[in-house]
Amino acid sequence: MAIETKNLSYTYSVGSPYQKTALKDVTLHIHEGDFCCILGHTGSGKSTLLQHFNGLIKRTSGELRVLDFDLNRRKPDYKSLRFSVGMVFQYPEYQLFDDTVSKDVSFGPKNMKLDEEEIKKRVREALTLVGLDPDEIGEKSPFEISGGQKRRAAIAGVIAIRPKILVLDEPTAGLDPKGKKEIMSLVKSLKEKLSPTVVMVTHDMDLVAEYATKVIVLKDGEVAFDGTPAELFNNNEIVNDCSLRLPSGVALANELREVGFDIDHNSITIEQVVDNLIKEIKPKENDNA
Amino acid sequence: MLKDISFGQYYPTGSILHRLDPRVKLLIMLAYVILIFFVKSYIGYILFALMVISTALIARIPLKSLFRSVKAVIFLVLFITIINVFFYKGEGEALWSWWKLAVYVDGLVFASKMALRLILLVLGPALLTYTTTPMELTNAIESLLSPLKLIKFPVHDLAVIMSIAMRMIPTLMDETDRITLAQKARGADLDTGNIFKRIKAMVPILVPLFVCAFRRADELALALESRCYDATPNRTTYRVLKLKGRDFLFLIMFLVFMAAVILDVALPIYYPCDATWIEGFYDNAFFSLFGL
Ligand SMILES: Nc1ncnc2c1ncn2[C@@H]1O[C@H](COP(=O)(O)OP(=O)(O)OP(=O)(O)O)[C@@H](O)[C@H]1O
Ligand SMILES: [Mg+2]
């Protein structure tokens, strides 16, 4: 089990007029190897939940277990936890600070107190993984590279610690469709090569349909749904209740069903629906012939 | 982290004090700050303390939250008090002395008054910012300074600069929080080590923060210009400030308080004889409380 919570609750600014309960009795399980998407309206508590996973927010009520770390104990080892769970924030490019990209990427490994050689190795590895040339881009200032490169550099800064779980808070925010695709295929390759478990917050249902193996929907700090993407998008009640949009594939499938095609409910991306449709049409053509 | 500094933070309860005209509150606060420098007797400080506490009660601000604003200056208060207790050269016999240090009754009196004055000096403006939003304050300042427009003083521009600066404080605090979290997630260690280590540890936070501040300033300048800021010389405001009954009520109440304080300050000057007796009486009464 990668992440396990039981009745996890969290309240901000207890006792002040700004008191706000952000999580209520959240119980969930995320397995090793899952690509888990967390959905929900703004203010539903997604970021609060993510920050629990690497101890940036300290558990106050309920149970929380991440990998081998039991956060219910009196003094959990937050430092090692943070090196096991890599966290990519929204607009991660705003965290760059050092005078070269390589130095910035080495910030994490340096904090791990690794030796010089190992740090160098990890910086090269991380930059290569995100598709930046360590010798060319690595020597540039983080403020003179392009926006897309900045985001990649920032992600390299997180994966240089070689986390076992990769947590991303809206990694595609503010990107054009092409940039979105690039970042997502990067996340996918990182999942294959480095961090087998990925937890991602997103508002983009097409990404959910394409990449997620598991979906958790939060509503006002509570878990409103927990299951597979196909189950979610075929459950109209939840979709309307949490005012989620449908992915284009599911919308297309629904239209096709209305005009009489029998589309499998497990087809949720455009490609799957089109394949399904072709299979539907082909035998009929053969019958006619 | 930065949010712990409650000085200058709005505490919304919707009380009558929150709805008061900000100009009235600002003027009262100015008078309060000036007045407190004239106070010499414990009676005066008790009057001020009563005023602060009753105002906080009317504003429905928990005293605990109010006193949090003192936390920011507590070290200054302690420092000044300790220095005064040990180094004040009073008359008569020293209560205690060692090397160059000596404690006199006068020193204790002086130090306690100094501490009271400092604390009250912080509490007054804190009450103002607890009950008044930065925007209201800016409007009040603009309105109070508007006569200066006659001598071509750019009052409105000044007000806009002030409101932008105040508007930016919470934004930058949020940004600081976010950057701090991002660097902590990469294992940044901000709370251990000696002072030099800690200052060095701030670099990964300060650099992105400055970059962000400049970026925001740039964007804001563009937004202002693209909306033709400065094209209309006589801008009107959405909320026009107007004095109401409750404003006069509070003004009168404050004038009564002011009269009491002035009486307390002035009496010893006009009747020096009696006054020293009064002073001495209160001083001794105060110390008898502590068994001195
Ligand atoms: N530092 C804080 N202090 C007080 N309240 C907070 C704080 N951070 C978040 N909140 C509140 O907690 C609730 C949940 O916030 P959270 O950031 O987890 O939502 P979210 O689902 O990530 O939203 P978004 O999609 O906008 O990122 C919100 O109502 C928010 O106002
Ligand atoms: Mg969020």
Coordinates of C-alpha atoms and ligand atoms in Angstrom, one line a residue:
Chain A
M1 CA 0.0 0.0 0.0
A2 CA 1.4 3.4 -1.0
I3 CA -0.9 5.7 0.8
E4 CA -3.6 4.9 3.3
T5 CA -5.8 7.3 5.3
K6 CA -8.6 6.7 7.7
N7 CA -11.0 9.4 8.9
L8 CA -8.4 12.0 8.1
S9 CA -9.7 15.5 9.0
Y10 CA -8.0 18.9 8.9
T11 CA -9.0 22.4 10.0
Y12 CA -7.1 25.5 9.1
S13 CA -6.6 28.4 11.6
V14 CA -8.4 26.7 14.5
G15 CA -10.0 29.3 16.8
S16 CA -9.7 32.3 14.6
P17 CA -12.5 33.9 12.6
Y18 CA -10.9 32.4 9.5
Q19 CA -11.3 28.8 10.8
K20 CA -12.1 26.5 7.9
T21 CA -12.5 22.7 7.8
A22 CA -10.8 21.6 4.6
L23 CA -10.9 17.8 5.1
K24 CA -13.6 15.7 6.8
D25 CA -13.3 12.0 7.5
V26 CA -11.3 11.2 4.4
T27 CA -10.7 7.5 4.1
L28 CA -8.8 6.2 1.0
H29 CA -6.3 3.7 -0.2
I30 CA -3.8 4.3 -3.0
H31 CA -1.9 1.2 -4.1
E32 CA 1.6 1.0 -5.4
G33 CA 1.5 1.3 -9.2
D34 CA -1.7 3.4 -9.2
F35 CA -2.0 6.5 -11.3
C36 CA -4.5 8.2 -9.1
C37 CA -6.3 11.4 -10.1
I38 CA -7.9 13.6 -7.4
L39 CA -10.8 15.7 -8.7
G40 CA -13.0 18.3 -7.1
H41 CA -14.2 21.8 -7.3
T42 CA -11.9 24.7 -6.1
G43 CA -11.8 24.7 -2.4
S44 CA -12.8 21.1 -2.0
G45 CA -9.5 20.3 -0.2
K46 CA -7.4 18.7 -2.9
S47 CA -4.2 20.6 -2.1
T48 CA -4.7 20.1 1.6
L49 CA -5.0 16.4 1.1
L50 CA -1.8 16.3 -1.1
Q51 CA 0.2 18.2 1.4
H52 CA -0.6 15.6 4.0
F53 CA 1.1 13.0 1.9
N54 CA 4.6 14.4 2.4
G55 CA 4.0 15.9 5.8
L56 CA 4.0 19.5 4.7
I57 CA 0.8 19.6 6.7
K58 CA 1.1 17.6 9.9
R59 CA -1.7 15.2 10.5
T60 CA -3.9 16.4 13.3
S61 CA -6.9 14.0 13.4
G62 CA -7.5 10.6 11.8
E63 CA -4.9 8.1 10.6
L64 CA -2.3 8.4 7.8
R65 CA 0.2 6.0 6.5
V66 CA 2.5 6.7 3.6
L67 CA 4.8 3.8 2.3
D68 CA 6.6 2.6 5.5
F69 CA 6.0 5.8 7.3
D70 CA 3.5 5.7 10.1
L71 CA 2.4 9.3 10.6
N72 CA 0.2 8.4 13.6
R73 CA 3.3 8.1 15.8
R74 CA 4.4 10.9 18.1
K75 CA 7.4 12.1 16.1
P76 CA 7.3 10.9 12.5
D77 CA 10.5 11.3 10.4
Y78 CA 9.2 14.0 8.1
K79 CA 12.5 14.6 6.5
S80 CA 12.9 11.1 5.1
L81 CA 9.2 11.1 4.2
R82 CA 9.8 14.2 2.0
F83 CA 12.6 12.4 0.2
S84 CA 10.3 9.5 -0.5
V85 CA 7.3 11.5 -1.7
G86 CA 8.2 14.1 -4.4
M87 CA 5.8 17.0 -4.6
V88 CA 5.4 19.1 -7.7
F89 CA 3.3 22.2 -6.9
Q90 CA 1.2 24.3 -9.1
Y91 CA 3.4 26.6 -11.3
P92 CA 6.6 24.8 -10.0
E93 CA 8.7 27.2 -12.1
Y94 CA 8.2 29.8 -9.5
Q95 CA 10.4 27.9 -7.1
L96 CA 13.6 28.2 -9.2
F97 CA 16.2 30.2 -7.4
D98 CA 19.9 29.3 -8.1
D99 CA 22.1 30.8 -10.8
T100 CA 22.2 27.7 -13.0
V101 CA 19.6 25.1 -13.7
S102 CA 22.0 22.3 -12.6
K103 CA 22.6 24.0 -9.2
D104 CA 18.9 24.4 -8.7
V105 CA 18.2 20.8 -9.5
S106 CA 21.0 19.8 -7.0
F107 CA 19.1 21.5 -4.1
G108 CA 17.2 18.4 -3.2
P109 CA 20.1 15.9 -3.3
K110 CA 22.2 18.4 -1.4
N111 CA 19.6 18.5 1.3
M112 CA 19.7 14.7 1.4
K113 CA 23.5 15.1 2.3
L114 CA 24.6 12.9 -0.6
D115 CA 28.2 13.0 -1.7
E116 CA 29.4 15.2 -4.6
E117 CA 29.6 12.3 -7.1
E118 CA 26.1 11.1 -6.4
I119 CA 24.7 14.6 -6.6
K120 CA 26.2 15.1 -10.0
K121 CA 24.9 11.8 -11.2
R122 CA 21.4 12.5 -10.0
V123 CA 21.3 16.0 -11.5
R124 CA 22.3 14.6 -14.9
E125 CA 19.8 11.8 -14.6
A126 CA 17.0 14.1 -13.6
L127 CA 17.6 16.6 -16.4
T128 CA 17.9 13.8 -18.9
L129 CA 14.6 12.3 -17.7
V130 CA 12.7 15.5 -18.2
G131 CA 14.3 16.0 -21.6
L132 CA 16.7 18.8 -20.9
D133 CA 20.3 18.6 -22.0
P134 CA 22.4 18.7 -18.8
D135 CA 25.4 20.2 -20.6
E136 CA 23.5 22.9 -22.5
I137 CA 20.4 23.9 -20.5
G138 CA 22.0 22.8 -17.3
E139 CA 24.6 25.6 -17.4
K140 CA 22.0 28.3 -18.2
S141 CA 20.3 30.6 -15.7
P142 CA 16.8 29.4 -14.9
F143 CA 15.6 32.9 -15.7
E144 CA 16.7 32.8 -19.3
I145 CA 15.1 29.6 -20.5
S146 CA 11.6 29.3 -21.9
G147 CA 8.4 28.7 -19.8
G148 CA 8.1 25.1 -20.8
Q149 CA 11.8 24.4 -20.1
K150 CA 11.4 26.2 -16.7
R151 CA 8.6 23.8 -15.7
R152 CA 10.7 20.8 -16.8
A153 CA 13.6 22.1 -14.8
A154 CA 11.5 22.5 -11.7
I155 CA 10.1 19.0 -12.1
A156 CA 13.7 17.8 -12.5
G157 CA 14.4 19.5 -9.1
V158 CA 11.8 17.3 -7.5
I159 CA 12.7 14.0 -9.2
A160 CA 16.4 14.4 -8.4
I161 CA 15.5 13.1 -4.9
R162 CA 14.3 9.9 -6.6
P163 CA 10.9 9.8 -4.9
K164 CA 8.9 6.5 -4.7
I165 CA 5.7 8.4 -5.0
L166 CA 5.2 11.4 -7.3
V167 CA 2.5 13.9 -6.2
L168 CA 1.5 16.7 -8.7
D169 CA -0.8 19.6 -8.0
E170 CA -2.2 20.7 -11.4
P171 CA 1.0 20.2 -13.4
T172 CA -0.6 21.3 -16.6
A173 CA -2.1 24.6 -15.4
G174 CA -1.5 27.5 -17.7
L175 CA -0.1 25.4 -20.6
D176 CA -1.3 25.2 -24.2
P177 CA -2.5 21.8 -25.5
K178 CA 0.9 20.9 -26.8
G179 CA 2.7 21.8 -23.6
K180 CA 0.0 19.8 -21.7
K181 CA 0.7 16.7 -23.8
E182 CA 4.4 17.0 -23.3
I183 CA 4.1 17.3 -19.6
M184 CA 1.7 14.4 -19.4
S185 CA 3.9 12.1 -21.4
L186 CA 6.8 13.2 -19.2
V187 CA 4.7 12.2 -16.1
K188 CA 3.9 8.9 -17.7
S189 CA 7.5 8.1 -18.5
L190 CA 8.6 9.2 -15.0
K191 CA 6.0 6.7 -13.6
E192 CA 7.5 3.9 -15.7
K193 CA 11.2 4.7 -15.0
L194 CA 11.3 6.3 -11.5
S195 CA 8.2 6.6 -9.3
P196 CA 5.8 3.8 -9.7
T197 CA 3.0 5.6 -7.9
V198 CA 1.6 8.9 -9.2
V199 CA -1.0 11.1 -7.5
M200 CA -2.2 14.0 -9.5
V201 CA -4.7 16.8 -9.0
T202 CA -6.3 18.1 -12.2
H203 CA -9.3 19.8 -13.6
D204 CA -8.8 18.3 -17.1
M205 CA -11.2 15.4 -17.5
D206 CA -9.6 14.3 -20.8
L207 CA -6.3 13.7 -18.9
V208 CA -8.2 11.7 -16.3
A209 CA -9.8 9.5 -19.0
E210 CA -6.5 9.0 -20.7
Y211 CA -4.1 8.4 -17.8
A212 CA -5.9 7.6 -14.5
T213 CA -6.3 4.0 -13.2
K214 CA -8.1 5.3 -10.1
V215 CA -10.1 8.4 -9.4
I216 CA -11.0 10.1 -6.1
V217 CA -13.5 13.0 -6.1
L218 CA -13.6 15.4 -3.2
K219 CA -16.6 17.5 -2.4
D220 CA -16.5 20.0 0.5
G221 CA -13.6 18.1 2.0
E222 CA -15.3 14.7 1.9
V223 CA -14.7 11.8 -0.5
A224 CA -17.7 11.8 -2.9
F225 CA -16.4 9.1 -5.2
D226 CA -13.6 6.5 -5.2
G227 CA -13.2 4.1 -8.2
T228 CA -12.1 3.8 -11.8
P229 CA -12.5 6.6 -14.3
A230 CA -15.1 4.5 -16.3
E231 CA -17.2 4.0 -13.2
L232 CA -17.1 7.7 -12.5
F233 CA -18.0 9.0 -15.9
N234 CA -20.9 6.5 -16.2
N235 CA -22.3 7.6 -12.9
N236 CA -24.4 10.6 -13.9
E237 CA -25.5 11.4 -10.3
I238 CA -21.9 11.9 -9.1
V239 CA -20.8 13.8 -12.2
N240 CA -23.7 16.3 -11.9
D241 CA -23.5 16.4 -8.1
C242 CA -19.8 17.4 -8.1
S243 CA -20.3 19.5 -11.3
L244 CA -17.6 17.7 -13.2
R245 CA -17.4 18.0 -17.0
L246 CA -17.4 14.8 -19.1
P247 CA -14.3 13.9 -21.0
S248 CA -14.8 14.4 -24.8
G249 CA -14.6 10.6 -25.3
V250 CA -17.5 10.0 -22.9
A251 CA -19.5 12.8 -24.3
L252 CA -19.1 11.4 -27.8
A253 CA -20.0 7.9 -26.6
N254 CA -23.2 9.3 -25.0
E255 CA -24.2 11.0 -28.3
L256 CA -23.5 7.8 -30.2
R257 CA -25.6 5.8 -27.8
E258 CA -28.5 8.2 -28.3
V259 CA -28.5 7.6 -32.1
G260 CA -28.5 3.8 -31.4
F261 CA -24.9 2.6 -31.4
D262 CA -23.9 0.2 -28.7
I263 CA -20.7 1.7 -27.2
D264 CA -19.0 -0.1 -24.4
H265 CA -19.1 1.8 -21.2
N266 CA -15.4 1.2 -20.6
S267 CA -14.6 3.3 -23.7
I268 CA -13.8 6.7 -22.3
T269 CA -11.2 8.2 -24.5
I270 CA -11.8 9.4 -28.1
E271 CA -9.6 6.6 -29.5
Q272 CA -11.3 3.9 -27.5
V273 CA -14.7 5.1 -28.6
V274 CA -13.7 5.3 -32.3
D275 CA -12.2 1.8 -32.1
N276 CA -15.5 0.6 -30.6
L277 CA -17.5 2.4 -33.3
I278 CA -15.4 0.8 -36.1
K279 CA -16.0 -2.6 -34.6
E280 CA -19.7 -1.8 -34.4
I281 CA -20.0 -0.7 -38.0
K282 CA -17.7 -3.3 -39.7
P283 CA -19.8 -6.5 -39.1
K284 CA -22.9 -4.7 -40.3
E285 CA -21.1 -3.8 -43.6
N286 CA -20.2 -7.5 -44.0
D287 CA -23.9 -8.4 -43.4
N288 CA -25.0 -6.0 -46.2
A289 CA -22.4 -7.4 -48.6
Chain B
M1 CA 4.7 31.4 9.4
L2 CA 4.3 35.1 8.6
K3 CA 0.6 34.8 9.3
D4 CA 1.5 34.5 13.0
I5 CA 2.3 38.2 13.1
S6 CA -1.2 39.4 13.8
F7 CA -0.3 43.1 13.9
G8 CA -2.2 44.7 11.1
Q9 CA -4.7 42.0 10.5
Y10 CA -8.4 42.6 10.0
Y11 CA -10.6 40.7 12.5
P12 CA -14.1 40.7 11.1
T13 CA -16.9 40.5 13.6
G14 CA -19.2 43.2 12.1
S15 CA -19.5 45.1 15.3
I16 CA -20.5 48.8 15.5
L17 CA -16.8 49.6 15.7
H18 CA -16.1 47.9 12.5
R19 CA -18.8 50.0 10.8
L20 CA -17.6 53.3 12.2
D21 CA -16.3 55.9 9.8
P22 CA -12.6 55.1 9.2
R23 CA -11.7 58.8 9.4
V24 CA -13.1 59.0 12.9
K25 CA -11.2 55.9 14.0
L26 CA -8.0 57.2 12.4
L27 CA -8.3 60.6 14.1
I28 CA -9.1 59.0 17.5
M29 CA -6.1 56.7 17.1
L30 CA -3.8 59.6 16.3
A31 CA -5.1 61.5 19.3
Y32 CA -4.6 58.4 21.4
V33 CA -1.0 58.0 20.3
I34 CA -0.1 61.6 20.9
L35 CA -2.0 61.7 24.3
I36 CA -0.2 58.7 25.6
F37 CA 3.2 60.5 25.6
F38 CA 1.9 63.1 28.1
V39 CA 0.6 60.6 30.6
K40 CA 2.8 60.3 33.7
S41 CA 0.7 58.7 36.4
Y42 CA -0.6 55.2 36.9
I43 CA -4.1 56.6 36.9
G44 CA -3.5 57.8 33.4
Y45 CA -2.3 54.4 32.3
I46 CA -5.2 52.7 34.0
L47 CA -7.6 55.0 32.0
F48 CA -5.9 54.0 28.8
A49 CA -6.0 50.4 29.6
L50 CA -9.7 50.6 30.4
M51 CA -10.3 52.4 27.1
V52 CA -8.4 49.7 25.2
I53 CA -10.2 46.9 26.9
S54 CA -13.7 48.4 26.6
T55 CA -13.1 49.2 23.0
A56 CA -12.0 45.6 22.3
L57 CA -15.1 44.3 24.1
I58 CA -17.3 46.6 22.0
A59 CA -15.5 45.3 18.8
R60 CA -16.1 41.7 20.0
I61 CA -12.4 41.0 19.6
P62 CA -11.2 38.3 22.1
L63 CA -8.6 39.9 24.4
K64 CA -6.3 36.9 23.6
S65 CA -6.2 37.8 19.9
L66 CA -5.6 41.5 20.8
F67 CA -2.7 40.7 23.0
R68 CA -1.1 38.6 20.3
S69 CA -0.2 41.9 18.7
V70 CA 2.0 42.7 21.7
K71 CA 4.0 39.5 21.0
A72 CA 5.7 41.3 18.1
V73 CA 7.3 43.8 20.5
I74 CA 7.6 41.8 23.6
F75 CA 11.4 41.5 23.4
L76 CA 11.7 45.3 23.0
V77 CA 9.5 45.8 26.0
L78 CA 11.5 43.3 28.1
F79 CA 14.8 44.8 27.0
I80 CA 13.8 48.3 27.8
T81 CA 12.3 47.3 31.1
I82 CA 15.3 45.3 32.3
I83 CA 17.7 48.1 31.2
N84 CA 15.7 50.7 33.1
V85 CA 15.3 48.6 36.2
F86 CA 19.1 48.0 36.6
F87 CA 20.6 51.2 35.2
Y88 CA 18.1 53.9 36.3
K89 CA 19.9 56.2 38.9
G90 CA 17.2 57.1 41.4
E91 CA 17.3 59.1 44.6
G92 CA 17.7 57.7 48.0
E93 CA 18.8 54.2 49.0
A94 CA 19.1 51.5 46.4
L95 CA 17.0 48.4 47.0
W96 CA 19.7 46.1 45.6
S97 CA 23.0 46.7 44.0
W98 CA 25.9 44.8 42.5
W99 CA 28.9 46.1 40.5
K100 CA 27.4 48.8 38.3
L101 CA 23.9 47.6 38.6
A102 CA 21.5 49.0 41.1
V103 CA 17.8 48.8 41.6
Y104 CA 16.0 51.9 42.9
V105 CA 12.3 52.4 43.6
D106 CA 12.3 55.2 41.0
G107 CA 13.8 52.9 38.5
L108 CA 11.1 50.3 39.1
V109 CA 8.4 53.0 38.7
F110 CA 10.0 54.4 35.6
A111 CA 10.5 51.0 34.0
S112 CA 7.0 49.8 34.7
K113 CA 5.6 53.0 33.2
M114 CA 7.8 52.6 30.2
A115 CA 6.6 49.1 29.6
L116 CA 2.9 50.1 30.1
R117 CA 3.4 52.9 27.6
L118 CA 5.0 50.7 25.0
I119 CA 2.3 48.0 25.3
L120 CA -0.5 50.6 25.1
L121 CA 1.2 52.2 22.2
V122 CA 1.0 48.9 20.2
L123 CA -2.5 48.0 21.3
G124 CA -4.1 51.2 20.1
P125 CA -3.1 51.0 16.4
A126 CA -3.6 47.2 16.6
L127 CA -7.3 47.8 17.5
L128 CA -7.5 50.2 14.6
T129 CA -6.2 47.6 12.1
Y130 CA -8.3 44.8 13.7
T131 CA -11.5 46.8 13.0
T132 CA -10.6 48.6 9.8
T133 CA -9.6 47.1 6.4
P134 CA -6.5 48.5 4.7
M135 CA -8.8 49.8 2.0
E136 CA -10.9 51.8 4.4
L137 CA -7.8 53.2 6.0
T138 CA -6.5 54.4 2.7
N139 CA -9.8 56.0 1.9
A140 CA -9.7 57.7 5.2
I141 CA -6.2 59.0 4.7
E142 CA -7.1 60.3 1.2
S143 CA -10.2 62.0 2.5
L144 CA -8.3 63.6 5.5
L145 CA -5.5 64.8 3.3
S146 CA -7.7 66.1 0.5
P147 CA -7.3 69.8 1.5
L148 CA -3.7 69.4 0.4
K149 CA -4.9 69.1 -3.2
L150 CA -5.2 72.9 -3.1
I151 CA -1.4 73.1 -3.0
K152 CA -1.1 70.6 -5.8
F153 CA -0.1 67.7 -3.6
P154 CA -0.8 64.4 -5.4
V155 CA -3.1 63.1 -2.7
H156 CA -4.9 60.6 -4.9
D157 CA -1.7 59.1 -6.3
L158 CA -0.4 58.7 -2.8
A159 CA -3.5 56.9 -1.8
V160 CA -3.3 54.6 -4.8
I161 CA 0.3 53.8 -4.0
M162 CA -0.6 53.0 -0.4
S163 CA -3.5 50.8 -1.3
I164 CA -1.5 48.9 -3.8
A165 CA 1.2 48.4 -1.3
M166 CA -1.3 47.1 1.3
R167 CA -3.0 45.0 -1.3
M168 CA 0.3 43.3 -2.1
I169 CA 1.1 42.3 1.5
P170 CA -1.3 39.4 1.7
T171 CA -0.4 38.3 -1.8
L172 CA 3.2 38.2 -1.0
M173 CA 2.5 36.4 2.2
D174 CA 0.6 33.7 0.3
E175 CA 3.4 33.6 -2.2
T176 CA 6.0 33.2 0.6
D177 CA 4.0 30.3 2.0
R178 CA 3.8 28.6 -1.3
I179 CA 7.5 29.0 -2.1
T180 CA 8.4 27.9 1.4
L181 CA 6.3 24.7 1.0
A182 CA 7.8 24.0 -2.4
Q183 CA 11.4 24.3 -1.0
K184 CA 10.5 22.3 2.1
A185 CA 9.2 19.6 -0.2
R186 CA 12.7 19.4 -1.6
G187 CA 14.1 19.0 1.9
A188 CA 14.9 22.6 2.7
D189 CA 15.8 22.9 6.4
L190 CA 14.7 26.3 7.7
D191 CA 14.4 25.8 11.4
T192 CA 17.7 24.4 12.6
G193 CA 21.3 25.5 12.7
N194 CA 22.9 28.8 13.8
I195 CA 21.9 32.2 12.6
F196 CA 24.2 32.2 9.5
K197 CA 22.9 28.9 8.4
R198 CA 19.4 30.1 8.8
I199 CA 20.0 33.2 6.8
K200 CA 21.6 31.2 4.0
A201 CA 18.6 28.8 4.1
M202 CA 16.4 31.8 3.3
V203 CA 18.0 32.4 -0.1
P204 CA 15.9 29.7 -1.9
I205 CA 12.8 31.5 -0.6
L206 CA 13.8 35.1 -1.1
V207 CA 15.0 34.9 -4.7
P208 CA 11.8 33.5 -6.0
L209 CA 9.9 35.9 -3.8
F210 CA 11.6 38.9 -5.4
V211 CA 11.2 37.5 -8.9
C212 CA 7.5 37.2 -8.1
A213 CA 7.2 40.7 -6.7
F214 CA 8.8 42.2 -9.7
R215 CA 6.6 40.1 -12.1
R216 CA 3.5 41.2 -10.3
A217 CA 4.5 44.8 -10.3
D218 CA 5.1 44.6 -14.0
E219 CA 1.7 43.0 -14.6
L220 CA 0.0 45.5 -12.4
A221 CA 1.6 48.5 -14.2
L222 CA 0.4 47.0 -17.5
A223 CA -3.1 46.4 -16.2
L224 CA -3.3 50.0 -14.9
E225 CA -2.1 51.5 -18.1
S226 CA -4.3 49.4 -20.3
R227 CA -7.3 50.7 -18.3
C228 CA -6.2 54.3 -18.9
Y229 CA -5.3 55.0 -15.3
D230 CA -4.8 58.7 -14.9
A231 CA -7.0 59.7 -17.8
T232 CA -9.7 61.1 -15.6
P233 CA -8.5 63.8 -13.3
N234 CA -11.4 63.8 -10.8
R235 CA -12.1 60.2 -10.0
T236 CA -15.1 59.5 -7.8
T237 CA -15.3 56.7 -5.2
Y238 CA -17.7 53.9 -5.0
R239 CA -18.2 54.2 -1.3
V240 CA -18.6 57.9 -0.2
L241 CA -17.6 58.4 3.4
K242 CA -20.3 60.1 5.4
L243 CA -20.4 60.8 9.1
K244 CA -23.4 59.1 10.9
G245 CA -24.9 59.2 14.4
R246 CA -22.7 56.5 15.7
D247 CA -19.6 58.4 14.6
F248 CA -20.6 61.4 16.7
L249 CA -21.4 59.2 19.6
F250 CA -17.9 57.6 19.6
L251 CA -16.3 61.0 19.1
I252 CA -18.1 62.4 22.1
M253 CA -17.1 59.3 24.2
F254 CA -13.5 59.8 23.2
L255 CA -13.6 63.5 24.0
V256 CA -14.8 62.6 27.5
F257 CA -11.9 60.1 27.8
M258 CA -9.5 62.8 26.5
A259 CA -10.8 65.3 29.1
A260 CA -10.2 62.8 31.9
V261 CA -6.7 62.1 30.7
I262 CA -5.9 65.8 30.3
L263 CA -7.2 66.4 33.8
D264 CA -4.9 63.8 35.1
V265 CA -2.0 65.3 33.2
A266 CA -2.8 68.9 34.1
L267 CA -3.7 68.6 37.8
P268 CA -0.1 68.0 39.0
I269 CA 1.0 71.1 37.1
Y270 CA -1.6 73.4 38.6
Y271 CA -1.6 72.0 42.0
P272 CA 1.9 70.7 42.3
C273 CA 1.6 70.1 46.1
D274 CA -1.5 68.0 46.1
A275 CA -0.4 66.3 43.0
T276 CA 2.8 64.9 44.4
W277 CA 0.8 63.6 47.2
I278 CA -1.6 62.0 44.8
E279 CA 1.3 60.7 42.7
G280 CA 3.0 59.3 45.7
F281 CA -0.1 57.8 46.9
Y282 CA -0.8 55.9 43.7
D283 CA 2.8 54.9 43.3
N284 CA 2.9 53.4 46.8
A285 CA -0.5 51.9 46.3
F286 CA 0.8 50.2 43.2
F287 CA 3.9 48.8 45.0
S288 CA 1.9 47.7 48.0
L289 CA 0.1 45.5 45.5
F290 CA 3.4 43.7 44.9
G291 CA 4.4 43.7 48.5
L292 CA 7.2 46.2 48.1
Ligands
LIG1 N1 -3.6 28.4 4.7 C1 -4.9 28.4 4.8 N2 -5.6 29.0 5.8 C2 -6.9 28.9 5.9 N3 -7.7 28.3 5.0 C3 -7.1 27.7 4.0 C4 -5.7 27.7 3.8 N4 -5.4 27.0 2.7 C5 -6.6 26.6 2.2 N5 -7.6 27.0 3.0 C6 -9.1 26.7 2.8 O1 -9.3 25.3 2.8 C7 -10.2 24.9 1.8 C8 -9.5 23.8 0.9 O2 -8.4 24.4 0.2 P1 -7.5 23.6 -0.8 O3 -6.4 24.5 -1.2 O4 -7.2 22.3 -0.3 O5 -8.6 23.5 -2.0 P2 -8.3 22.9 -3.5 O6 -9.3 21.8 -3.7 O7 -6.9 22.6 -3.7 O8 -8.7 24.1 -4.4 P3 -8.1 24.6 -5.8 O9 -8.7 23.7 -6.9 O10 -8.6 26.0 -6.0 O11 -6.6 24.4 -5.8 C9 -10.5 26.1 1.0 O12 -11.8 26.6 1.4 C10 -9.5 27.2 1.4 O13 -10.1 28.4 1.4
MG2 MG -5.3 23.5 -4.9

